[in-house]
Coordinates of C-alpha atoms in Angstrom, one line a residue:
Chain A
M40 CA 14.0 22.0 -1.9
T41 CA 11.7 23.0 1.1
E42 CA 12.9 21.9 4.4
S43 CA 11.2 18.8 5.9
I44 CA 8.7 19.5 8.9
L45 CA 9.4 15.8 10.0
R46 CA 12.5 14.0 9.6
L47 CA 13.4 10.5 10.7
V48 CA 17.0 9.4 10.2
D49 CA 17.9 5.8 10.5
V50 CA 15.6 5.5 13.5
T51 CA 15.5 2.2 15.4
R52 CA 13.3 1.5 18.5
T53 CA 14.1 -1.7 20.4
H54 CA 12.0 -2.7 23.4
G55 CA 13.8 -4.9 25.9
T56 CA 17.1 -6.4 25.7
G57 CA 18.9 -9.7 24.9
E58 CA 17.0 -12.6 23.5
T59 CA 13.6 -11.2 24.4
A60 CA 14.3 -8.0 22.6
V61 CA 11.6 -6.7 20.2
H62 CA 12.9 -4.6 17.3
A63 CA 9.9 -2.3 16.6
L64 CA 11.7 -0.1 14.2
R65 CA 15.0 -1.0 12.5
G66 CA 16.6 1.8 10.6
V67 CA 13.6 3.8 9.4
S68 CA 14.4 7.1 7.5
L69 CA 11.3 9.2 6.4
E70 CA 10.7 12.9 5.6
V71 CA 7.6 14.8 5.4
R72 CA 7.7 18.3 3.8
P73 CA 5.1 21.1 4.2
G74 CA 1.9 20.5 1.9
E75 CA 2.8 16.6 2.0
L76 CA 0.5 13.9 3.5
V77 CA 2.5 10.5 4.1
A78 CA 0.6 7.4 4.9
V79 CA 2.2 4.4 6.6
M80 CA 0.9 1.0 5.9
G81 CA 1.7 -2.4 7.2
P82 CA 0.3 -5.4 8.8
S83 CA -0.3 -5.6 12.5
G84 CA 3.1 -5.5 14.4
S85 CA 5.0 -3.9 11.5
G86 CA 5.8 -0.8 13.7
K87 CA 3.3 1.7 12.5
S88 CA 2.1 3.0 15.7
T89 CA 5.8 2.8 17.2
L90 CA 6.7 5.0 14.1
L91 CA 4.0 7.6 15.0
N92 CA 5.1 7.8 18.8
V93 CA 8.5 8.3 18.0
A94 CA 8.0 10.8 15.3
G95 CA 5.6 12.7 17.8
G96 CA 8.0 12.5 20.8
L97 CA 5.7 10.4 22.6
D98 CA 8.5 7.7 22.6
K99 CA 12.2 7.7 22.5
V100 CA 14.2 6.2 19.7
T101 CA 17.0 3.6 20.7
S102 CA 19.2 5.1 17.9
G103 CA 19.0 7.4 15.1
E104 CA 17.3 10.9 15.3
V105 CA 13.7 12.7 14.8
L106 CA 13.9 16.1 13.8
I107 CA 10.8 18.5 13.8
E108 CA 11.4 21.7 11.9
G109 CA 15.0 20.9 11.9
E110 CA 15.4 20.4 15.8
P111 CA 16.6 17.2 16.8
L112 CA 14.3 15.6 19.6
S113 CA 17.0 13.8 21.3
T114 CA 18.4 17.1 22.7
M115 CA 15.2 18.1 24.0
S116 CA 14.4 17.6 27.9
A117 CA 10.8 16.4 29.0
L118 CA 9.6 19.6 29.5
Q119 CA 10.8 20.8 26.1
L120 CA 9.2 17.8 24.4
A121 CA 6.0 18.7 26.3
A122 CA 5.9 22.1 24.9
L123 CA 6.8 20.9 21.5
R124 CA 3.4 18.7 21.6
R125 CA 1.4 21.5 22.9
R126 CA 2.8 24.0 20.3
R127 CA 4.0 22.2 17.3
V128 CA 2.7 18.7 16.8
G129 CA -0.9 17.8 16.7
F130 CA -2.4 14.2 17.1
V131 CA -5.5 12.7 16.1
F132 CA -6.6 9.3 17.4
Q133 CA -9.2 6.6 16.5
D134 CA -11.4 7.6 19.2
F135 CA -11.1 11.3 18.9
N136 CA -10.0 11.8 22.6
L137 CA -12.2 14.8 23.0
I138 CA -12.9 15.8 26.7
P139 CA -16.7 15.3 27.1
S140 CA -17.1 18.0 29.7
L141 CA -15.6 20.8 27.2
T142 CA -17.3 22.3 24.4
A143 CA -15.9 21.9 20.9
G144 CA -14.1 25.2 21.2
E145 CA -12.8 24.6 24.7
N146 CA -11.4 21.2 23.5
V147 CA -9.7 22.9 20.5
A148 CA -8.3 25.8 22.7
L149 CA -7.1 23.6 25.6
P150 CA -3.6 23.0 24.1
L151 CA -3.1 26.7 23.6
E152 CA -4.4 27.5 27.3
L153 CA -2.1 24.8 28.7
D154 CA 0.8 26.8 27.0
G155 CA -0.4 29.9 28.9
L156 CA -2.4 31.8 26.3
S157 CA -5.3 33.8 27.7
P158 CA -8.7 32.0 27.3
R159 CA -9.9 34.9 25.1
K160 CA -7.0 34.5 22.7
A161 CA -7.2 30.9 22.7
R162 CA -11.0 30.8 21.9
H163 CA -10.1 33.1 19.1
F164 CA -7.5 30.7 17.5
A165 CA -10.1 27.9 18.4
S166 CA -12.6 29.5 16.3
D167 CA -10.3 30.0 13.3
A168 CA -9.3 26.2 13.6
L169 CA -13.1 25.1 13.8
D170 CA -13.7 27.2 10.6
L171 CA -11.0 25.5 8.7
V172 CA -12.9 22.2 9.3
G173 CA -16.3 23.8 8.6
L174 CA -17.6 23.6 12.2
R175 CA -17.3 27.2 13.4
E176 CA -20.9 27.1 14.2
L177 CA -20.6 24.3 16.5
I178 CA -17.9 26.1 18.8
D179 CA -20.3 25.9 21.8
R180 CA -21.7 22.4 21.3
F181 CA -20.5 19.5 23.7
P182 CA -18.8 16.3 21.9
D183 CA -22.1 14.2 22.9
K184 CA -24.2 16.4 20.8
M185 CA -22.2 15.9 17.6
S186 CA -21.8 13.2 15.2
G187 CA -18.7 10.9 15.0
G188 CA -17.5 12.7 11.9
Q189 CA -17.9 16.0 13.7
Q190 CA -16.0 15.1 16.6
Q191 CA -13.2 13.8 14.3
R192 CA -13.1 17.1 12.5
V193 CA -12.8 18.8 16.1
A194 CA -10.0 16.5 16.8
I195 CA -8.3 17.6 13.6
A196 CA -9.0 21.3 14.4
R197 CA -7.4 20.6 17.7
A198 CA -4.4 19.2 16.3
L199 CA -3.7 22.1 13.9
V200 CA -4.9 25.0 16.2
G201 CA -2.3 28.0 16.4
D202 CA 0.5 27.6 14.2
R203 CA 1.1 24.0 14.4
R204 CA 1.9 22.5 11.0
L205 CA 2.5 19.0 11.8
V206 CA -0.4 16.6 12.3
M207 CA -0.2 12.8 13.1
A208 CA -3.2 10.7 12.7
D209 CA -3.5 7.2 14.0
E210 CA -6.4 5.3 12.1
P211 CA -8.4 8.6 12.2
T212 CA -11.3 7.0 10.5
G213 CA -11.4 3.7 12.4
A214 CA -14.9 4.2 14.0
L215 CA -16.6 6.2 11.3
D216 CA -18.8 4.8 8.1
S217 CA -16.9 5.1 5.0
H218 CA -18.7 8.3 3.9
T219 CA -18.0 10.2 7.1
G220 CA -14.6 8.6 7.2
E221 CA -13.8 10.2 3.7
G222 CA -14.9 13.6 4.9
V223 CA -12.4 13.3 7.7
L224 CA -9.7 12.4 5.0
R225 CA -10.8 15.3 3.0
V226 CA -10.2 17.9 6.0
L227 CA -6.8 16.3 6.6
R228 CA -6.0 16.6 2.9
E229 CA -7.0 20.1 2.7
R230 CA -5.1 21.1 5.7
C231 CA -1.9 19.6 4.0
D232 CA -2.6 21.3 0.8
S233 CA -2.8 24.6 2.7
G234 CA 0.9 24.0 4.0
A235 CA 0.6 21.7 6.9
A236 CA 2.5 18.1 7.0
G237 CA 0.7 15.0 7.9
L238 CA 1.6 11.5 8.8
L239 CA -1.2 9.1 8.6
V240 CA -1.1 5.4 9.9
T241 CA -3.8 3.2 8.4
H242 CA -4.3 -0.2 7.3
E243 CA -6.9 0.7 4.6
A244 CA -5.8 1.1 1.0
R245 CA -8.6 3.4 0.5
H246 CA -7.5 5.9 3.1
A247 CA -3.8 5.8 2.4
A248 CA -4.8 6.6 -1.1
W249 CA -5.5 10.1 0.0
A250 CA -1.8 10.5 0.7
D251 CA 1.0 11.9 -1.6
R252 CA 3.2 9.1 -0.6
V253 CA 2.7 5.6 0.8
V254 CA 5.4 4.0 3.0
F255 CA 5.1 0.2 3.6
L256 CA 6.4 -1.0 6.7
R257 CA 7.1 -4.7 7.6
D258 CA 8.9 -6.1 10.6
G259 CA 10.1 -2.4 11.4
V260 CA 11.6 -1.9 8.3
V261 CA 10.5 0.2 5.3
V262 CA 10.1 -2.2 2.4
D263 CA 8.7 0.0 -0.2
T264 CA 7.1 3.3 -1.0
T265 CA 4.9 4.6 -3.9
G266 CA 6.9 7.9 -4.3
S267 CA 5.3 11.1 -4.9
P268 CA 2.6 11.5 -7.7
D269 CA 3.5 13.2 -10.8
E270 CA 1.0 15.5 -12.4
I271 CA -2.1 13.4 -12.8
H272 CA -1.8 11.7 -16.2
D273 CA -4.8 11.1 -18.1
L274 CA -6.1 8.2 -16.3
L275 CA -9.7 8.3 -17.9
A276 CA -10.4 10.1 -21.0
G277 CA -14.0 11.0 -22.0
A278 CA -17.1 12.5 -20.3
G279 CA -15.5 15.9 -20.9
H280 CA -12.8 15.6 -18.5
Chain B
M88 CA -0.2 -10.8 -23.3
S89 CA -0.4 -13.0 -20.1
V90 CA -1.0 -15.9 -22.3
K91 CA 2.5 -15.5 -23.9
L92 CA 4.2 -14.5 -20.6
G93 CA 2.4 -17.5 -18.9
M94 CA 3.9 -19.8 -21.3
L95 CA 7.4 -18.4 -21.2
A96 CA 7.2 -18.8 -17.4
L97 CA 6.5 -22.3 -17.6
L98 CA 9.1 -23.1 -20.1
A99 CA 11.4 -21.3 -17.6
E100 CA 11.1 -24.5 -15.6
E101 CA 11.7 -27.1 -18.3
P102 CA 11.3 -27.6 -22.0
M103 CA 7.8 -28.7 -22.8
Y104 CA 5.6 -29.9 -25.6
G105 CA 2.6 -27.7 -26.7
A106 CA -0.1 -30.0 -25.1
Q107 CA 1.8 -30.3 -21.9
L108 CA 2.1 -26.3 -21.8
R109 CA -1.7 -26.1 -22.3
S110 CA -2.3 -28.5 -19.6
E111 CA 0.1 -27.0 -17.2
F112 CA -1.2 -23.5 -17.8
E113 CA -4.7 -24.4 -17.3
G114 CA -4.1 -26.6 -14.2
R115 CA -2.0 -24.0 -12.4
T116 CA -4.3 -21.0 -13.0
G117 CA -7.4 -23.2 -11.6
G118 CA -8.8 -23.5 -15.0
T119 CA -9.8 -19.8 -15.0
W120 CA -8.3 -19.2 -18.4
P121 CA -8.9 -22.2 -20.8
L122 CA -6.6 -22.3 -23.7
N123 CA -7.4 -24.0 -27.0
V124 CA -4.6 -26.0 -28.7
G125 CA -4.5 -23.6 -31.7
Q126 CA -3.9 -20.6 -29.5
V127 CA -1.0 -22.4 -27.8
Y128 CA 0.8 -23.3 -31.1
T129 CA 0.3 -19.8 -32.6
T130 CA 1.8 -18.3 -29.4
L131 CA 4.6 -20.7 -29.8
A132 CA 5.3 -19.7 -33.3
R133 CA 5.3 -16.2 -32.5
L134 CA 7.6 -16.9 -29.6
E135 CA 10.0 -18.8 -31.9
R136 CA 9.9 -16.0 -34.5
D137 CA 10.8 -13.6 -31.8
G138 CA 13.6 -15.6 -30.7
M139 CA 12.3 -16.4 -27.3
V140 CA 12.1 -20.1 -27.5
V141 CA 13.6 -22.7 -29.8
Q142 CA 12.7 -26.4 -30.7
D143 CA 15.0 -28.4 -28.3
A144 CA 15.1 -31.5 -30.7
E145 CA 13.8 -33.2 -33.7
P146 CA 10.0 -34.0 -33.4
D147 CA 9.5 -37.3 -31.7
E148 CA 8.0 -40.5 -33.4
E149 CA 4.6 -39.1 -32.8
G150 CA 5.5 -35.7 -34.6
R151 CA 5.6 -33.7 -31.3
I152 CA 7.9 -30.8 -30.9
R153 CA 9.4 -29.8 -27.5
Y154 CA 10.3 -26.3 -26.8
Q155 CA 13.0 -24.7 -24.7
L156 CA 13.5 -21.1 -23.6
T157 CA 16.3 -19.0 -25.0
D158 CA 18.3 -16.4 -22.9
L159 CA 16.2 -13.7 -24.4
G160 CA 12.9 -15.6 -23.3
R161 CA 14.4 -16.2 -19.9
T162 CA 15.1 -12.4 -19.6
E163 CA 11.6 -11.7 -20.7
V164 CA 10.3 -14.0 -17.8
M165 CA 12.5 -12.4 -15.3
A166 CA 11.2 -8.8 -16.3
W167 CA 7.6 -10.1 -16.0
W168 CA 8.2 -11.2 -12.5
E169 CA 9.9 -8.0 -11.7
T170 CA 7.6 -5.5 -13.4
P171 CA 4.2 -4.7 -12.0
V172 CA 1.0 -5.5 -14.0
R173 CA 0.0 -2.0 -15.4
R174 CA -3.7 -1.7 -14.2
E175 CA -4.4 0.9 -16.8
E176 CA -3.8 -1.1 -19.8
T177 CA -4.3 -4.7 -19.1
P178 CA -7.1 -7.0 -18.1
R179 CA -6.8 -7.7 -14.3
D180 CA -6.9 -11.4 -14.8
E181 CA -2.9 -11.3 -15.6
L182 CA -2.3 -10.5 -11.9
V183 CA -4.2 -13.8 -11.0
I184 CA -2.3 -15.7 -13.6
K185 CA 1.0 -14.3 -12.5
L186 CA 0.3 -15.0 -8.7
A187 CA -1.0 -18.6 -9.5
L188 CA 2.3 -19.0 -11.5
A189 CA 4.5 -17.4 -9.0
V190 CA 3.3 -19.6 -6.2
T191 CA 4.0 -22.8 -8.2
T192 CA 7.2 -21.9 -10.0
P193 CA 10.6 -22.6 -8.3
G194 CA 12.8 -19.7 -7.3
V195 CA 10.1 -16.9 -7.5
D196 CA 10.1 -14.4 -4.5
V197 CA 6.3 -14.4 -4.3
R198 CA 6.4 -11.9 -1.3
A199 CA 8.5 -9.5 -3.5
V200 CA 6.0 -10.1 -6.6
V201 CA 3.1 -9.3 -4.1
Q202 CA 4.7 -6.2 -2.8
T203 CA 5.7 -4.9 -6.2
Q204 CA 2.1 -5.2 -7.4
R205 CA 0.7 -3.7 -4.0
T206 CA 3.0 -0.5 -4.4
A207 CA 1.8 -0.2 -8.1
T208 CA -1.8 -0.6 -7.2
I209 CA -2.0 1.8 -4.3
R210 CA 0.0 4.3 -6.5
H211 CA -2.9 3.9 -9.0
L212 CA -5.5 4.1 -6.1
R213 CA -3.9 7.3 -5.1
D214 CA -4.1 8.7 -8.6
L215 CA -7.7 7.6 -8.9
T216 CA -8.6 9.3 -5.5
R217 CA -6.9 12.6 -6.6
V218 CA -8.9 12.4 -9.9
K219 CA -12.1 11.7 -7.9
T220 CA -11.5 14.5 -5.5
Q221 CA -11.1 17.1 -8.2
A222 CA -14.2 15.7 -10.2
S223 CA -16.4 15.7 -7.0
D224 CA -15.5 19.2 -6.4
R225 CA -16.5 20.0 -9.9
H226 CA -19.7 18.0 -9.5
T227 CA -20.8 19.8 -6.4
S228 CA -20.4 23.2 -8.3
E229 CA -21.9 22.2 -11.4
G230 CA -24.3 19.3 -10.7
E231 CA -24.1 17.8 -13.9
Q232 CA -25.2 14.3 -14.5
R233 CA -22.5 13.6 -16.8
D234 CA -20.0 14.3 -14.0
L235 CA -21.9 12.2 -11.6
A236 CA -21.6 9.2 -14.2
W237 CA -18.0 9.7 -14.8
L238 CA -17.5 9.9 -11.0
L239 CA -19.3 6.5 -10.6
V240 CA -16.9 5.1 -13.1
V241 CA -13.9 6.5 -11.1
E242 CA -15.4 5.0 -7.9
N243 CA -15.8 1.5 -9.6
L244 CA -12.0 1.6 -10.4
I245 CA -11.4 2.6 -6.8
F246 CA -13.2 -0.4 -5.6
A247 CA -11.4 -2.6 -8.0
A248 CA -8.0 -1.3 -6.8
E249 CA -9.0 -1.5 -3.2
S250 CA -10.3 -4.9 -3.7
E251 CA -7.0 -6.0 -5.3
V252 CA -5.0 -4.7 -2.4
R253 CA -7.2 -6.6 0.0
W254 CA -6.5 -9.7 -2.2
L255 CA -2.7 -9.2 -2.1
D256 CA -2.9 -8.9 1.6
H257 CA -4.7 -12.1 1.8
V258 CA -2.3 -13.8 -0.4
E259 CA 0.6 -12.7 1.7
S260 CA -1.0 -13.7 5.0
S261 CA -1.9 -17.2 3.3
L262 CA 1.7 -17.5 2.3
A263 CA 2.7 -16.6 5.9
R264 CA 0.4 -19.3 7.3
A265 CA 1.3 -21.9 5.0
A266 CA 5.1 -21.3 5.9
A267 CA 4.4 -21.5 9.6
M268 CA 2.4 -25.0 9.1
P269 CA 4.7 -28.0 10.0
R270 CA 6.7 -29.0 6.8
R271 CA 5.1 -31.9 5.1
A272 CA 6.9 -34.9 3.6
A273 CA 7.3 -35.1 -0.2
V274 CA 4.2 -34.8 -2.5
T275 CA 4.0 -38.1 -4.1
D276 CA 1.0 -37.4 -6.7
G277 CA 3.1 -37.1 -9.7
A278 CA 0.2 -36.7 -11.7
S279 CA -0.9 -33.2 -10.1
P280 CA 2.4 -31.7 -9.1
R281 CA 2.1 -28.8 -6.8
M282 CA 4.8 -26.5 -5.2
S283 CA 4.8 -25.9 -1.5
T284 CA 6.0 -22.6 -0.3
N285 CA 8.8 -22.4 2.2
Q286 CA 9.4 -19.9 4.8
S287 CA 10.9 -17.2 2.5
G288 CA 7.9 -17.2 0.4
T289 CA 10.2 -18.7 -2.3
N290 CA 9.2 -22.1 -4.0
Q291 CA 11.0 -25.2 -3.7
P292 CA 12.7 -26.7 -6.6
R293 CA 11.0 -29.6 -8.3
N294 CA 12.6 -32.9 -9.1
Q295 CA 12.6 -34.5 -12.5
S296 CA 9.4 -36.8 -11.8
G297 CA 7.6 -33.5 -11.0
T298 CA 7.2 -34.1 -7.3
T299 CA 8.0 -31.7 -4.8
Q300 CA 11.4 -32.2 -3.2
A301 CA 11.4 -32.7 0.5
T302 CA 14.1 -30.1 1.2
T303 CA 15.0 -30.0 5.0
D304 CA 15.1 -26.2 5.2
S305 CA 15.5 -23.5 2.7
S306 CA 15.1 -20.4 4.7
S307 CA 17.1 -18.4 2.5
T308 CA 17.7 -14.6 3.2
D309 CA 15.1 -13.3 1.0
L310 CA 12.6 -13.5 3.9
Q311 CA 13.4 -9.8 4.3
G312 CA 14.0 -9.1 0.7
A313 CA 10.5 -8.0 -0.2
K314 CA 12.1 -5.0 -1.7
K315 CA 14.8 -5.8 -4.2

């Protein structure tokens, strides 16, 4: 079986101690393999965002372990974690988080430049990443001259630039209309179909439906999962399909 | 299908006469599924033939027969609560009936019923989304009207599934709100018995007069037990 890109083993995350302690995650185990998009659904306060933060090394687990491409995050220093986020994990947020004074290309190239790559090489990688999301021609455009959907596709390109294969998305279609939002999910889906691994947090069933698996979280516990799809069975006959 | 299972679910509570079954069924499903008397007795006859119900005594002086559930019938009801409604095959009204009965039937973990259905419906939604993605790619390349029509049918099913998940979310939050309300005293309207829902999302038992028992606390452990 293919090795997981992301693996959570019996992860707990508790904020505070004693009677006021909040158990955001309680024994969550999860794997995301190359080519897989996994969605996490659950009501507000169920631990979705905490799950994403510990999975991406933005927050520390209280117990259990997070492994990215087989490497446990608990053994990494702060510097190593920062390098991990620059090189191997990409984040897509609801409000895009693009830097307005940088062009699309510069935004996408930024994590590579921060990692010490020359601007010329970084731009080369950025151009490739923008091509993957269908925006190569907008490489020199500033975010304020782009639509919301285009900005979010730039954010996905930034999340996957270089050889990063793990993308985490927190309600990435939040501010977009349904048609544009669907375009963003389609890009995310295509990236995963090409070998990336994706973890998508959403409260919308319509968006979660783009994932291979949906994990349901409630009160910090995984209460159910859809399992992976079989071959698409004959859902609808007729119309020549 | 759901009429048969709905009647079995009612008989799982207590033995009933045909007319009683009919009024309970209609009352608890908000009148969304009216039954005629003939349908009730035909269904009872089939259930008796299949060994799921038996007559619990001789007919009374008015000639009415009371039916009770057999072990086989009880197993069938349990399987119904535990198995998701298959959206591909059955009319969607079954889910409405099932939830209406789950909320008013003692001992049913409603949250588990809701989650089982949510998982199944999102799985179905995912499959439809994959079918749609493939079909819309084909539509873009071929541009055939027939493909577009088919795509619209798929989208209709996607909307229906999405709507169902939203309704299930609403059911769950309504149950949570109801559980958070101060506990009321026993319902005294014996003519129109209704179950209240306790904190676990599981219903309180009913006493013989059909009124809700004022239990002090029944916060059983299945609060966390959405997944069996």
